[in-house]
Amino acid sequence: MLSEPVLRLGRGTVGVASSWRRWSVVLAGLVLTIGCDKPLFPSLVSGPAMGGGGSASQPTAAKVDSAGPAAPGPMPTAASASVRPAVLVTRITFDVLRVRVPQGLFSQSEKIWNHLETSFLPAETIGLLHRNGLRVGRGGADAWPPIRAILETTPRVETSQSSLTLNNGRPLSLEMDLQPKDQILFLYRRDGTLSGAPWRSSSNLLRIEYGISPTNADAVTMEIMPELRLDSASAQGSRGPERWNPTAGLVEPGLVIRELAFRVETAAGEFVVVGPSSATRELPYIAGSLMLREEKEGEKFESVYFLTPTVSRAGGP
């Protein structure tokens, strides 16, 4: 059984002006071809490194008539047996940039968000994410220079960057904690109710499910959502109140919070930003606070993640 790829980001390179620190991991997986039934899957390119598919041939089945099975076709010759059909491989590269700053730059200020598109999601989804401590933006190549300029002039900025290339369509999970911890999660639901539960020895992740856009072969459609994962089977007894179904979307012992999932499409060169909303300042137990806030030596910090998807192809005629 294939396990889901998990991307771990280092805890930071101080200063944005310095060269980005980069780790590249390539995951060997199942190769998808244009003729597959499932959609081809894209790649994510690193947090702002700003700077058509062919026709599918379908296999033919031998016809069987009422008189019995059809006669077998001619045996392949040695020459024809050596000829292989061309295969077009679509690779998925996820470049992820994590930026950590003192609390307030992302959650209490519009400096960064003013350069991003923030209203592309339905209003109901934006409101639900906000109440749960999350904010989402989308930007193009022209949005990165002013954002970088802001980060370069902000004191105590730490960055880390990783890259992962996939070609098997498995969901990608970004680990946000160095080690499991005991925590309490409260979830504001779409119906206006609030649920909460303790999660012993658990880790926070950002789960990304992705695919090629059906209308643009170079665009990536991503479904992004929080995930809680338990460190061991012994911790499973602490999962969720009665109204919470902890097995929904289960990957490993834990919970994929699909109620907070949002879908975003990025064209070539665009990136997505996931950061804390202003609700994290007063509510320490909501998803955005647990995932994107931390305290170090008595000082509070917050993080944002820049996700840049890129589609690459190899092979073919």
PDB file of C-alpha atoms in Angstrom:
ATOM      1  CA  MET A   1       0.000   0.000   0.000  1.00  0.00           C
ATOM      2  CA  LEU A   2       1.434   3.357  -1.026  1.00  0.00           C
ATOM      3  CA  SER A   3       1.752   5.904   1.728  1.00  0.00           C
ATOM      4  CA  GLU A   4       0.956   9.528   1.079  1.00  0.00           C
ATOM      5  CA  PRO A   5       3.921  11.798   0.424  1.00  0.00           C
ATOM      6  CA  VAL A   6       4.656  14.063   3.371  1.00  0.00           C
ATOM      7  CA  LEU A   7       6.707  17.209   2.910  1.00  0.00           C
ATOM      8  CA  ARG A   8       8.664  18.481   5.908  1.00  0.00           C
ATOM      9  CA  LEU A   9       9.914  22.041   5.884  1.00  0.00           C
ATOM     10  CA  GLY A  10      12.975  23.064   7.832  1.00  0.00           C
ATOM     11  CA  ARG A  11      12.583  25.629  10.577  1.00  0.00           C
ATOM     12  CA  GLY A  12      13.983  28.488   8.684  1.00  0.00           C
ATOM     13  CA  THR A  13      16.624  30.475   6.949  1.00  0.00           C
ATOM     14  CA  VAL A  14      16.826  33.909   8.541  1.00  0.00           C
ATOM     15  CA  GLY A  15      16.363  36.789   6.129  1.00  0.00           C
ATOM     16  CA  VAL A  16      14.572  36.951   2.801  1.00  0.00           C
ATOM     17  CA  ALA A  17      17.294  38.837   0.956  1.00  0.00           C
ATOM     18  CA  SER A  18      19.652  35.881   1.278  1.00  0.00           C
ATOM     19  CA  SER A  19      19.474  33.046  -1.221  1.00  0.00           C
ATOM     20  CA  TRP A  20      16.592  30.663  -0.589  1.00  0.00           C
ATOM     21  CA  ARG A  21      17.480  27.431   1.084  1.00  0.00           C
ATOM     22  CA  ARG A  22      16.095  24.567  -0.953  1.00  0.00           C
ATOM     23  CA  TRP A  23      15.620  20.861  -0.512  1.00  0.00           C
ATOM     24  CA  SER A  24      14.405  18.874  -3.511  1.00  0.00           C
ATOM     25  CA  VAL A  25      12.836  15.448  -3.178  1.00  0.00           C
ATOM     26  CA  VAL A  26      11.647  13.393  -6.120  1.00  0.00           C
ATOM     27  CA  LEU A  27       9.117  10.671  -5.392  1.00  0.00           C
ATOM     28  CA  ALA A  28       9.022   7.719  -7.767  1.00  0.00           C
ATOM     29  CA  GLY A  29       5.421   6.694  -8.254  1.00  0.00           C
ATOM     30  CA  LEU A  30       2.969   5.235 -10.640  1.00  0.00           C
ATOM     31  CA  VAL A  31       3.275   6.720 -14.136  1.00  0.00           C
ATOM     32  CA  LEU A  32       0.114   8.213 -15.578  1.00  0.00           C
ATOM     33  CA  THR A  33      -0.443   8.327 -19.319  1.00  0.00           C
ATOM     34  CA  ILE A  34      -2.802  10.433 -21.386  1.00  0.00           C
ATOM     35  CA  GLY A  35      -4.968   7.384 -21.967  1.00  0.00           C
ATOM     36  CA  CYS A  36      -5.733   6.841 -18.262  1.00  0.00           C
ATOM     37  CA  ASP A  37      -9.290   7.024 -16.994  1.00  0.00           C
ATOM     38  CA  LYS A  38      -8.295   9.261 -14.074  1.00  0.00           C
ATOM     39  CA  PRO A  39      -7.159  12.832 -14.717  1.00  0.00           C
ATOM     40  CA  LEU A  40      -3.477  13.530 -15.018  1.00  0.00           C
ATOM     41  CA  PHE A  41      -1.970  15.202 -12.035  1.00  0.00           C
ATOM     42  CA  PRO A  42       0.126  18.366 -11.982  1.00  0.00           C
ATOM     43  CA  SER A  43       3.070  19.623 -10.075  1.00  0.00           C
ATOM     44  CA  LEU A  44       3.546  22.382  -7.597  1.00  0.00           C
ATOM     45  CA  VAL A  45       6.392  24.781  -8.112  1.00  0.00           C
ATOM     46  CA  SER A  46       8.116  26.437  -5.280  1.00  0.00           C
ATOM     47  CA  GLY A  47       6.786  29.299  -3.321  1.00  0.00           C
ATOM     48  CA  PRO A  48       7.062  32.187  -5.644  1.00  0.00           C
ATOM     49  CA  ALA A  49      10.107  31.430  -7.683  1.00  0.00           C
ATOM     50  CA  MET A  50       8.453  34.177  -9.637  1.00  0.00           C
ATOM     51  CA  GLY A  51      10.265  35.215 -12.122  1.00  0.00           C
ATOM     52  CA  GLY A  52      -1.943  20.489 -24.705  1.00  0.00           C
ATOM     53  CA  GLY A  53      -1.991  17.376 -24.173  1.00  0.00           C
ATOM     54  CA  GLY A  54      -1.948  15.075 -27.189  1.00  0.00           C
ATOM     55  CA  SER A  55      -4.848  12.989 -28.327  1.00  0.00           C
ATOM     56  CA  ALA A  56      -5.568   9.891 -26.278  1.00  0.00           C
ATOM     57  CA  SER A  57      -5.555   6.555 -28.048  1.00  0.00           C
ATOM     58  CA  GLN A  58      -7.996   4.022 -26.615  1.00  0.00           C
ATOM     59  CA  PRO A  59      -7.245   0.294 -26.567  1.00  0.00           C
ATOM     60  CA  THR A  60      -9.415  -1.780 -28.900  1.00  0.00           C
ATOM     61  CA  ALA A  61     -11.190  -4.898 -27.652  1.00  0.00           C
ATOM     62  CA  ALA A  62     -11.519  -8.084 -29.696  1.00  0.00           C
ATOM     63  CA  LYS A  63     -15.038  -8.493 -31.016  1.00  0.00           C
ATOM     64  CA  VAL A  64     -17.018 -11.675 -30.361  1.00  0.00           C
ATOM     65  CA  ASP A  65     -19.894 -12.583 -32.669  1.00  0.00           C
ATOM     66  CA  SER A  66     -22.575 -15.270 -32.384  1.00  0.00           C
ATOM     67  CA  ALA A  67     -20.454 -17.840 -34.187  1.00  0.00           C
ATOM     68  CA  GLY A  68     -17.807 -17.807 -31.494  1.00  0.00           C
ATOM     69  CA  PRO A  69     -14.649 -15.911 -30.664  1.00  0.00           C
ATOM     70  CA  ALA A  70     -12.910 -14.012 -33.420  1.00  0.00           C
ATOM     71  CA  ALA A  71      -9.848 -15.547 -34.982  1.00  0.00           C
ATOM     72  CA  PRO A  72      -6.602 -14.297 -33.497  1.00  0.00           C
ATOM     73  CA  GLY A  73      -4.750 -11.646 -35.437  1.00  0.00           C
ATOM     74  CA  PRO A  74      -1.342 -12.150 -36.994  1.00  0.00           C
ATOM     75  CA  MET A  75       1.562 -12.785 -34.667  1.00  0.00           C
ATOM     76  CA  PRO A  76       3.881  -9.775 -34.285  1.00  0.00           C
ATOM     77  CA  THR A  77       7.162  -9.915 -36.104  1.00  0.00           C
ATOM     78  CA  ALA A  78      10.433  -9.337 -34.316  1.00  0.00           C
ATOM     79  CA  ALA A  79      10.611  -5.831 -35.763  1.00  0.00           C
ATOM     80  CA  SER A  80       7.094  -4.833 -34.721  1.00  0.00           C
ATOM     81  CA  ALA A  81       7.498  -6.347 -31.256  1.00  0.00           C
ATOM     82  CA  SER A  82      10.363  -3.972 -30.518  1.00  0.00           C
ATOM     83  CA  VAL A  83       8.265  -0.867 -31.238  1.00  0.00           C
ATOM     84  CA  ARG A  84       6.693   0.644 -28.111  1.00  0.00           C
ATOM     85  CA  PRO A  85       3.941   3.274 -28.157  1.00  0.00           C
ATOM     86  CA  ALA A  86       5.055   6.707 -27.026  1.00  0.00           C
ATOM     87  CA  VAL A  87       4.038   7.572 -23.462  1.00  0.00           C
ATOM     88  CA  LEU A  88       3.462  11.134 -22.311  1.00  0.00           C
ATOM     89  CA  VAL A  89       4.230  11.488 -18.606  1.00  0.00           C
ATOM     90  CA  THR A  90       2.777  14.390 -16.647  1.00  0.00           C
ATOM     91  CA  ARG A  91       4.856  15.296 -13.602  1.00  0.00           C
ATOM     92  CA  ILE A  92       3.772  17.245 -10.577  1.00  0.00           C
ATOM     93  CA  THR A  93       6.192  19.546  -8.829  1.00  0.00           C
ATOM     94  CA  PHE A  94       5.178  21.203  -5.594  1.00  0.00           C
ATOM     95  CA  ASP A  95       7.396  24.072  -4.512  1.00  0.00           C
ATOM     96  CA  VAL A  96       6.451  25.267  -1.043  1.00  0.00           C
ATOM     97  CA  LEU A  97       7.777  28.385   0.646  1.00  0.00           C
ATOM     98  CA  ARG A  98       7.107  28.885   4.355  1.00  0.00           C
ATOM     99  CA  VAL A  99       7.571  32.374   5.826  1.00  0.00           C
ATOM    100  CA  ARG A 100       7.499  32.946   9.585  1.00  0.00           C
ATOM    101  CA  VAL A 101       7.269  36.444  11.091  1.00  0.00           C
ATOM    102  CA  PRO A 102       6.372  38.019  14.446  1.00  0.00           C
ATOM    103  CA  GLN A 103       2.626  37.834  15.017  1.00  0.00           C
ATOM    104  CA  GLY A 104       0.570  40.488  13.264  1.00  0.00           C
ATOM    105  CA  LEU A 105       2.130  40.977   9.825  1.00  0.00           C
ATOM    106  CA  PHE A 106      -0.182  38.453   8.174  1.00  0.00           C
ATOM    107  CA  SER A 107      -3.156  38.271  10.547  1.00  0.00           C
ATOM    108  CA  GLN A 108      -3.525  41.941  11.537  1.00  0.00           C
ATOM    109  CA  SER A 109      -2.220  43.752   8.460  1.00  0.00           C
ATOM    110  CA  GLU A 110      -3.300  43.984   4.820  1.00  0.00           C
ATOM    111  CA  LYS A 111       0.235  44.670   3.552  1.00  0.00           C
ATOM    112  CA  ILE A 112       0.657  41.248   2.008  1.00  0.00           C
ATOM    113  CA  TRP A 113      -2.981  40.579   1.151  1.00  0.00           C
ATOM    114  CA  ASN A 114      -3.361  43.850  -0.781  1.00  0.00           C
ATOM    115  CA  HIS A 115      -1.182  42.336  -3.505  1.00  0.00           C
ATOM    116  CA  LEU A 116      -3.258  39.152  -3.756  1.00  0.00           C
ATOM    117  CA  GLU A 117      -6.666  38.176  -5.065  1.00  0.00           C
ATOM    118  CA  THR A 118      -8.699  37.221  -1.996  1.00  0.00           C
ATOM    119  CA  SER A 119     -12.308  37.099  -3.237  1.00  0.00           C
ATOM    120  CA  PHE A 120     -12.193  34.214  -5.726  1.00  0.00           C
ATOM    121  CA  LEU A 121     -13.796  31.773  -3.261  1.00  0.00           C
ATOM    122  CA  PRO A 122     -17.534  31.814  -2.442  1.00  0.00           C
ATOM    123  CA  ALA A 123     -18.371  34.343   0.288  1.00  0.00           C
ATOM    124  CA  GLU A 124     -19.686  31.582   2.547  1.00  0.00           C
ATOM    125  CA  THR A 125     -16.394  29.679   2.268  1.00  0.00           C
ATOM    126  CA  ILE A 126     -14.339  32.814   2.949  1.00  0.00           C
ATOM    127  CA  GLY A 127     -16.385  33.496   6.088  1.00  0.00           C
ATOM    128  CA  LEU A 128     -16.106  29.909   7.317  1.00  0.00           C
ATOM    129  CA  LEU A 129     -12.339  29.865   6.805  1.00  0.00           C
ATOM    130  CA  HIS A 130     -12.000  33.219   8.588  1.00  0.00           C
ATOM    131  CA  ARG A 131     -13.904  31.993  11.652  1.00  0.00           C
ATOM    132  CA  ASN A 132     -11.607  28.981  11.767  1.00  0.00           C
ATOM    133  CA  GLY A 133      -8.490  31.148  11.550  1.00  0.00           C
ATOM    134  CA  LEU A 134      -7.574  30.711   7.879  1.00  0.00           C
ATOM    135  CA  ARG A 135      -7.179  33.147   5.005  1.00  0.00           C
ATOM    136  CA  VAL A 136      -6.438  32.356   1.360  1.00  0.00           C
ATOM    137  CA  GLY A 137      -5.044  34.439  -1.487  1.00  0.00           C
ATOM    138  CA  ARG A 138      -3.900  33.927  -5.058  1.00  0.00           C
ATOM    139  CA  GLY A 139      -1.273  35.860  -6.962  1.00  0.00           C
ATOM    140  CA  GLY A 140       0.640  35.969 -10.215  1.00  0.00           C
ATOM    141  CA  ALA A 141       4.237  36.751 -11.104  1.00  0.00           C
ATOM    142  CA  ASP A 142       3.622  40.494 -10.730  1.00  0.00           C
ATOM    143  CA  ALA A 143       2.443  40.053  -7.126  1.00  0.00           C
ATOM    144  CA  TRP A 144       5.652  38.518  -5.827  1.00  0.00           C
ATOM    145  CA  PRO A 145       8.126  41.470  -6.127  1.00  0.00           C
ATOM    146  CA  PRO A 146       6.152  43.812  -3.812  1.00  0.00           C
ATOM    147  CA  ILE A 147       5.509  40.977  -1.353  1.00  0.00           C
ATOM    148  CA  ARG A 148       9.180  40.104  -1.304  1.00  0.00           C
ATOM    149  CA  ALA A 149      10.082  43.766  -0.770  1.00  0.00           C
ATOM    150  CA  ILE A 150       7.818  43.848   2.298  1.00  0.00           C
ATOM    151  CA  LEU A 151       9.406  40.700   3.701  1.00  0.00           C
ATOM    152  CA  GLU A 152      12.929  42.004   3.067  1.00  0.00           C
ATOM    153  CA  THR A 153      12.249  45.046   5.240  1.00  0.00           C
ATOM    154  CA  THR A 154      10.510  43.113   8.024  1.00  0.00           C
ATOM    155  CA  PRO A 155      12.730  42.186  10.994  1.00  0.00           C
ATOM    156  CA  ARG A 156      13.186  38.573  12.101  1.00  0.00           C
ATOM    157  CA  VAL A 157      11.730  36.949   9.007  1.00  0.00           C
ATOM    158  CA  GLU A 158      12.532  33.255   8.675  1.00  0.00           C
ATOM    159  CA  THR A 159      11.979  31.227   5.518  1.00  0.00           C
ATOM    160  CA  SER A 160      12.266  27.622   4.436  1.00  0.00           C
ATOM    161  CA  GLN A 161      11.589  26.118   1.062  1.00  0.00           C
ATOM    162  CA  SER A 162      11.087  22.584  -0.226  1.00  0.00           C
ATOM    163  CA  SER A 163      10.191  20.975  -3.513  1.00  0.00           C
ATOM    164  CA  LEU A 164       8.500  17.689  -4.305  1.00  0.00           C
ATOM    165  CA  THR A 165       7.852  16.161  -7.726  1.00  0.00           C
ATOM    166  CA  LEU A 166       5.053  13.623  -8.121  1.00  0.00           C
ATOM    167  CA  ASN A 167       3.583  11.622 -10.965  1.00  0.00           C
ATOM    168  CA  ASN A 168       1.235   9.279  -9.123  1.00  0.00           C
ATOM    169  CA  GLY A 169      -1.650  11.508  -8.036  1.00  0.00           C
ATOM    170  CA  ARG A 170      -1.306  10.766  -4.323  1.00  0.00           C
ATOM    171  CA  PRO A 171      -2.413  13.623  -2.011  1.00  0.00           C
ATOM    172  CA  LEU A 172       0.412  15.688  -0.571  1.00  0.00           C
ATOM    173  CA  SER A 173       0.517  16.535   3.145  1.00  0.00           C
ATOM    174  CA  LEU A 174       2.644  19.413   4.453  1.00  0.00           C
ATOM    175  CA  GLU A 175       3.823  18.801   8.007  1.00  0.00           C
ATOM    176  CA  MET A 176       3.579  21.914  10.156  1.00  0.00           C
ATOM    177  CA  ASP A 177       4.864  20.592  13.482  1.00  0.00           C
ATOM    178  CA  LEU A 178       8.346  19.417  14.408  1.00  0.00           C
ATOM    179  CA  GLN A 179       6.871  16.846  16.759  1.00  0.00           C
ATOM    180  CA  PRO A 180       3.426  15.690  17.966  1.00  0.00           C
ATOM    181  CA  LYS A 181       1.782  17.600  20.797  1.00  0.00           C
ATOM    182  CA  ASP A 182      -1.341  17.525  22.940  1.00  0.00           C
ATOM    183  CA  GLN A 183      -3.867  20.045  21.647  1.00  0.00           C
ATOM    184  CA  ILE A 184      -7.543  20.960  21.611  1.00  0.00           C
ATOM    185  CA  LEU A 185      -9.291  21.793  18.337  1.00  0.00           C
ATOM    186  CA  PHE A 186     -12.541  23.745  18.044  1.00  0.00           C
ATOM    187  CA  LEU A 187     -14.287  23.738  14.673  1.00  0.00           C
ATOM    188  CA  TYR A 188     -16.853  26.294  13.529  1.00  0.00           C
ATOM    189  CA  ARG A 189     -19.186  24.423  11.199  1.00  0.00           C
ATOM    190  CA  ARG A 190     -21.221  25.539   8.194  1.00  0.00           C
ATOM    191  CA  ASP A 191     -24.478  25.129  10.133  1.00  0.00           C
ATOM    192  CA  GLY A 192     -23.322  27.665  12.736  1.00  0.00           C
ATOM    193  CA  THR A 193     -22.538  25.155  15.486  1.00  0.00           C
ATOM    194  CA  LEU A 194     -19.225  24.731  17.280  1.00  0.00           C
ATOM    195  CA  SER A 195     -17.559  21.379  17.989  1.00  0.00           C
ATOM    196  CA  GLY A 196     -14.448  20.691  20.010  1.00  0.00           C
ATOM    197  CA  ALA A 197     -12.291  17.784  21.086  1.00  0.00           C
ATOM    198  CA  PRO A 198      -8.872  17.047  22.609  1.00  0.00           C
ATOM    199  CA  TRP A 199      -6.261  15.417  20.388  1.00  0.00           C
ATOM    200  CA  ARG A 200      -3.430  13.853  22.337  1.00  0.00           C
ATOM    201  CA  SER A 201      -0.056  13.407  20.663  1.00  0.00           C
ATOM    202  CA  SER A 202      -1.196  14.826  17.322  1.00  0.00           C
ATOM    203  CA  SER A 203       0.358  16.772  14.451  1.00  0.00           C
ATOM    204  CA  ASN A 204      -1.081  19.451  12.168  1.00  0.00           C
ATOM    205  CA  LEU A 205      -0.810  19.100   8.410  1.00  0.00           C
ATOM    206  CA  LEU A 206      -2.061  20.873   5.315  1.00  0.00           C
ATOM    207  CA  ARG A 207      -3.467  18.328   2.859  1.00  0.00           C
ATOM    208  CA  ILE A 208      -3.385  19.082  -0.874  1.00  0.00           C
ATOM    209  CA  GLU A 209      -5.357  17.076  -3.421  1.00  0.00           C
ATOM    210  CA  TYR A 210      -4.707  18.141  -6.985  1.00  0.00           C
ATOM    211  CA  GLY A 211      -5.426  17.536 -10.663  1.00  0.00           C
ATOM    212  CA  ILE A 212      -5.030  19.034 -14.108  1.00  0.00           C
ATOM    213  CA  SER A 213      -7.743  21.568 -14.883  1.00  0.00           C
ATOM    214  CA  PRO A 214     -10.309  20.124 -17.325  1.00  0.00           C
ATOM    215  CA  THR A 215     -10.307  23.407 -19.272  1.00  0.00           C
ATOM    216  CA  ASN A 216      -6.587  24.261 -19.287  1.00  0.00           C
ATOM    217  CA  ALA A 217      -3.911  21.585 -19.634  1.00  0.00           C
ATOM    218  CA  ASP A 218      -1.312  23.843 -17.994  1.00  0.00           C
ATOM    219  CA  ALA A 219      -3.446  24.860 -14.998  1.00  0.00           C
ATOM    220  CA  VAL A 220      -3.689  23.043 -11.689  1.00  0.00           C
ATOM    221  CA  THR A 221      -6.839  22.557  -9.626  1.00  0.00           C
ATOM    222  CA  MET A 222      -6.106  22.074  -5.928  1.00  0.00           C
ATOM    223  CA  GLU A 223      -8.362  21.149  -3.038  1.00  0.00           C
ATOM    224  CA  ILE A 224      -6.664  22.227   0.191  1.00  0.00           C
ATOM    225  CA  MET A 225      -7.759  21.397   3.744  1.00  0.00           C
ATOM    226  CA  PRO A 226      -6.396  21.021   7.299  1.00  0.00           C
ATOM    227  CA  GLU A 227      -5.556  17.600   8.639  1.00  0.00           C
ATOM    228  CA  LEU A 228      -4.896  16.251  12.139  1.00  0.00           C
ATOM    229  CA  ARG A 229      -2.837  13.095  12.420  1.00  0.00           C
ATOM    230  CA  LEU A 230      -2.348  11.040  15.569  1.00  0.00           C
ATOM    231  CA  ASP A 231       1.118   9.906  16.510  1.00  0.00           C
ATOM    232  CA  SER A 232       0.103   6.367  17.469  1.00  0.00           C
ATOM    233  CA  ALA A 233      -2.883   4.028  17.588  1.00  0.00           C
ATOM    234  CA  SER A 234      -2.987   4.411  21.363  1.00  0.00           C
ATOM    235  CA  ALA A 235      -4.094   8.037  20.932  1.00  0.00           C
ATOM    236  CA  GLN A 236      -7.163   7.172  18.866  1.00  0.00           C
ATOM    237  CA  GLY A 237      -9.453   7.207  21.892  1.00  0.00           C
ATOM    238  CA  SER A 238      -9.268  11.003  21.993  1.00  0.00           C
ATOM    239  CA  ARG A 239     -10.752  11.592  18.551  1.00  0.00           C
ATOM    240  CA  GLY A 240     -13.721  13.852  18.212  1.00  0.00           C
ATOM    241  CA  PRO A 241     -17.038  14.378  19.991  1.00  0.00           C
ATOM    242  CA  GLU A 242     -20.104  12.364  19.136  1.00  0.00           C
ATOM    243  CA  ARG A 243     -21.176  14.609  16.256  1.00  0.00           C
ATOM    244  CA  TRP A 244     -17.740  14.440  14.649  1.00  0.00           C
ATOM    245  CA  ASN A 245     -17.137  11.419  12.429  1.00  0.00           C
ATOM    246  CA  PRO A 246     -13.379  10.841  12.816  1.00  0.00           C
ATOM    247  CA  THR A 247     -13.298   8.178  10.108  1.00  0.00           C
ATOM    248  CA  ALA A 248     -14.517  10.489   7.346  1.00  0.00           C
ATOM    249  CA  GLY A 249     -11.667  10.928   4.878  1.00  0.00           C
ATOM    250  CA  LEU A 250      -9.366   8.925   7.118  1.00  0.00           C
ATOM    251  CA  VAL A 251      -5.882   8.402   5.730  1.00  0.00           C
ATOM    252  CA  GLU A 252      -3.945   7.497   8.851  1.00  0.00           C
ATOM    253  CA  PRO A 253      -5.347   7.622  12.397  1.00  0.00           C
ATOM    254  CA  GLY A 254      -6.587  11.184  12.533  1.00  0.00           C
ATOM    255  CA  LEU A 255      -8.982  13.519  10.765  1.00  0.00           C
ATOM    256  CA  VAL A 256      -9.041  15.226   7.375  1.00  0.00           C
ATOM    257  CA  ILE A 257     -11.166  18.323   8.001  1.00  0.00           C
ATOM    258  CA  ARG A 258     -13.072  18.445   4.725  1.00  0.00           C
ATOM    259  CA  GLU A 259     -15.539  20.974   6.122  1.00  0.00           C
ATOM    260  CA  LEU A 260     -12.736  23.523   5.740  1.00  0.00           C
ATOM    261  CA  ALA A 261     -11.672  22.378   2.270  1.00  0.00           C
ATOM    262  CA  PHE A 262     -11.461  24.999  -0.469  1.00  0.00           C
ATOM    263  CA  ARG A 263     -10.814  24.629  -4.194  1.00  0.00           C
ATOM    264  CA  VAL A 264      -8.543  26.903  -6.158  1.00  0.00           C
ATOM    265  CA  GLU A 265      -7.261  26.825  -9.727  1.00  0.00           C
ATOM    266  CA  THR A 266      -3.900  28.306 -10.640  1.00  0.00           C
ATOM    267  CA  ALA A 267      -2.757  29.071 -14.164  1.00  0.00           C
ATOM    268  CA  ALA A 268       0.900  28.757 -15.128  1.00  0.00           C
ATOM    269  CA  GLY A 269       2.977  31.137 -12.991  1.00  0.00           C
ATOM    270  CA  GLU A 270       0.312  31.699 -10.325  1.00  0.00           C
ATOM    271  CA  PHE A 271       0.640  30.787  -6.651  1.00  0.00           C
ATOM    272  CA  VAL A 272      -1.645  30.280  -3.655  1.00  0.00           C
ATOM    273  CA  VAL A 273      -1.085  31.731  -0.182  1.00  0.00           C
ATOM    274  CA  VAL A 274      -2.502  30.113   2.969  1.00  0.00           C
ATOM    275  CA  GLY A 275      -2.156  32.199   6.110  1.00  0.00           C
ATOM    276  CA  PRO A 276      -3.806  33.144   9.421  1.00  0.00           C
ATOM    277  CA  SER A 277      -6.926  35.289   9.654  1.00  0.00           C
ATOM    278  CA  SER A 278      -7.460  37.958  12.305  1.00  0.00           C
ATOM    279  CA  ALA A 279      -9.525  35.454  14.325  1.00  0.00           C
ATOM    280  CA  THR A 280      -6.322  33.700  15.413  1.00  0.00           C
ATOM    281  CA  ARG A 281      -5.384  36.598  17.679  1.00  0.00           C
ATOM    282  CA  GLU A 282      -8.170  35.882  20.180  1.00  0.00           C
ATOM    283  CA  LEU A 283      -8.981  32.207  19.541  1.00  0.00           C
ATOM    284  CA  PRO A 284      -6.031  29.900  20.251  1.00  0.00           C
ATOM    285  CA  TYR A 285      -7.846  26.598  19.621  1.00  0.00           C
ATOM    286  CA  ILE A 286      -9.167  27.067  16.084  1.00  0.00           C
ATOM    287  CA  ALA A 287      -7.490  25.400  13.100  1.00  0.00           C
ATOM    288  CA  GLY A 288      -5.571  28.464  11.895  1.00  0.00           C
ATOM    289  CA  SER A 289      -4.085  29.074  15.337  1.00  0.00           C
ATOM    290  CA  LEU A 290      -2.973  25.465  15.795  1.00  0.00           C
ATOM    291  CA  MET A 291      -1.473  25.270  12.303  1.00  0.00           C
ATOM    292  CA  LEU A 292       0.022  28.703  11.735  1.00  0.00           C
ATOM    293  CA  ARG A 293       0.860  30.194  15.147  1.00  0.00           C
ATOM    294  CA  GLU A 294       3.575  29.283  17.621  1.00  0.00           C
ATOM    295  CA  GLU A 295       5.358  30.727  20.615  1.00  0.00           C
ATOM    296  CA  LYS A 296       9.134  30.762  20.957  1.00  0.00           C
ATOM    297  CA  GLU A 297      10.965  32.080  24.007  1.00  0.00           C
ATOM    298  CA  GLY A 298       7.887  34.015  25.073  1.00  0.00           C
ATOM    299  CA  GLU A 299       7.337  35.675  21.685  1.00  0.00           C
ATOM    300  CA  LYS A 300       4.476  34.814  19.328  1.00  0.00           C
ATOM    301  CA  PHE A 301       5.035  34.091  15.645  1.00  0.00           C
ATOM    302  CA  GLU A 302       2.814  33.256  12.689  1.00  0.00           C
ATOM    303  CA  SER A 303       3.459  31.632   9.313  1.00  0.00           C
ATOM    304  CA  VAL A 304       2.135  31.682   5.771  1.00  0.00           C
ATOM    305  CA  TYR A 305       2.648  29.111   3.039  1.00  0.00           C
ATOM    306  CA  PHE A 306       3.207  30.001  -0.611  1.00  0.00           C
ATOM    307  CA  LEU A 307       2.285  27.119  -2.939  1.00  0.00           C
ATOM    308  CA  THR A 308       3.197  27.406  -6.619  1.00  0.00           C
ATOM    309  CA  PRO A 309       2.019  24.601  -8.931  1.00  0.00           C
ATOM    310  CA  THR A 310       3.777  23.791 -12.196  1.00  0.00           C
ATOM    311  CA  VAL A 311       2.913  21.186 -14.824  1.00  0.00           C
ATOM    312  CA  SER A 312       5.706  19.465 -16.748  1.00  0.00           C
ATOM    313  CA  ARG A 313       5.525  16.715 -19.347  1.00  0.00           C
ATOM    314  CA  ALA A 314       8.034  14.311 -20.812  1.00  0.00           C
ATOM    315  CA  GLY A 315       7.918  11.689 -23.534  1.00  0.00           C
ATOM    316  CA  GLY A 316       5.213  11.435 -26.137  1.00  0.00           C
ATOM    317  CA  PRO A 317       5.594  11.277 -29.913  1.00  0.00           C
TER     318      PRO A 317
END
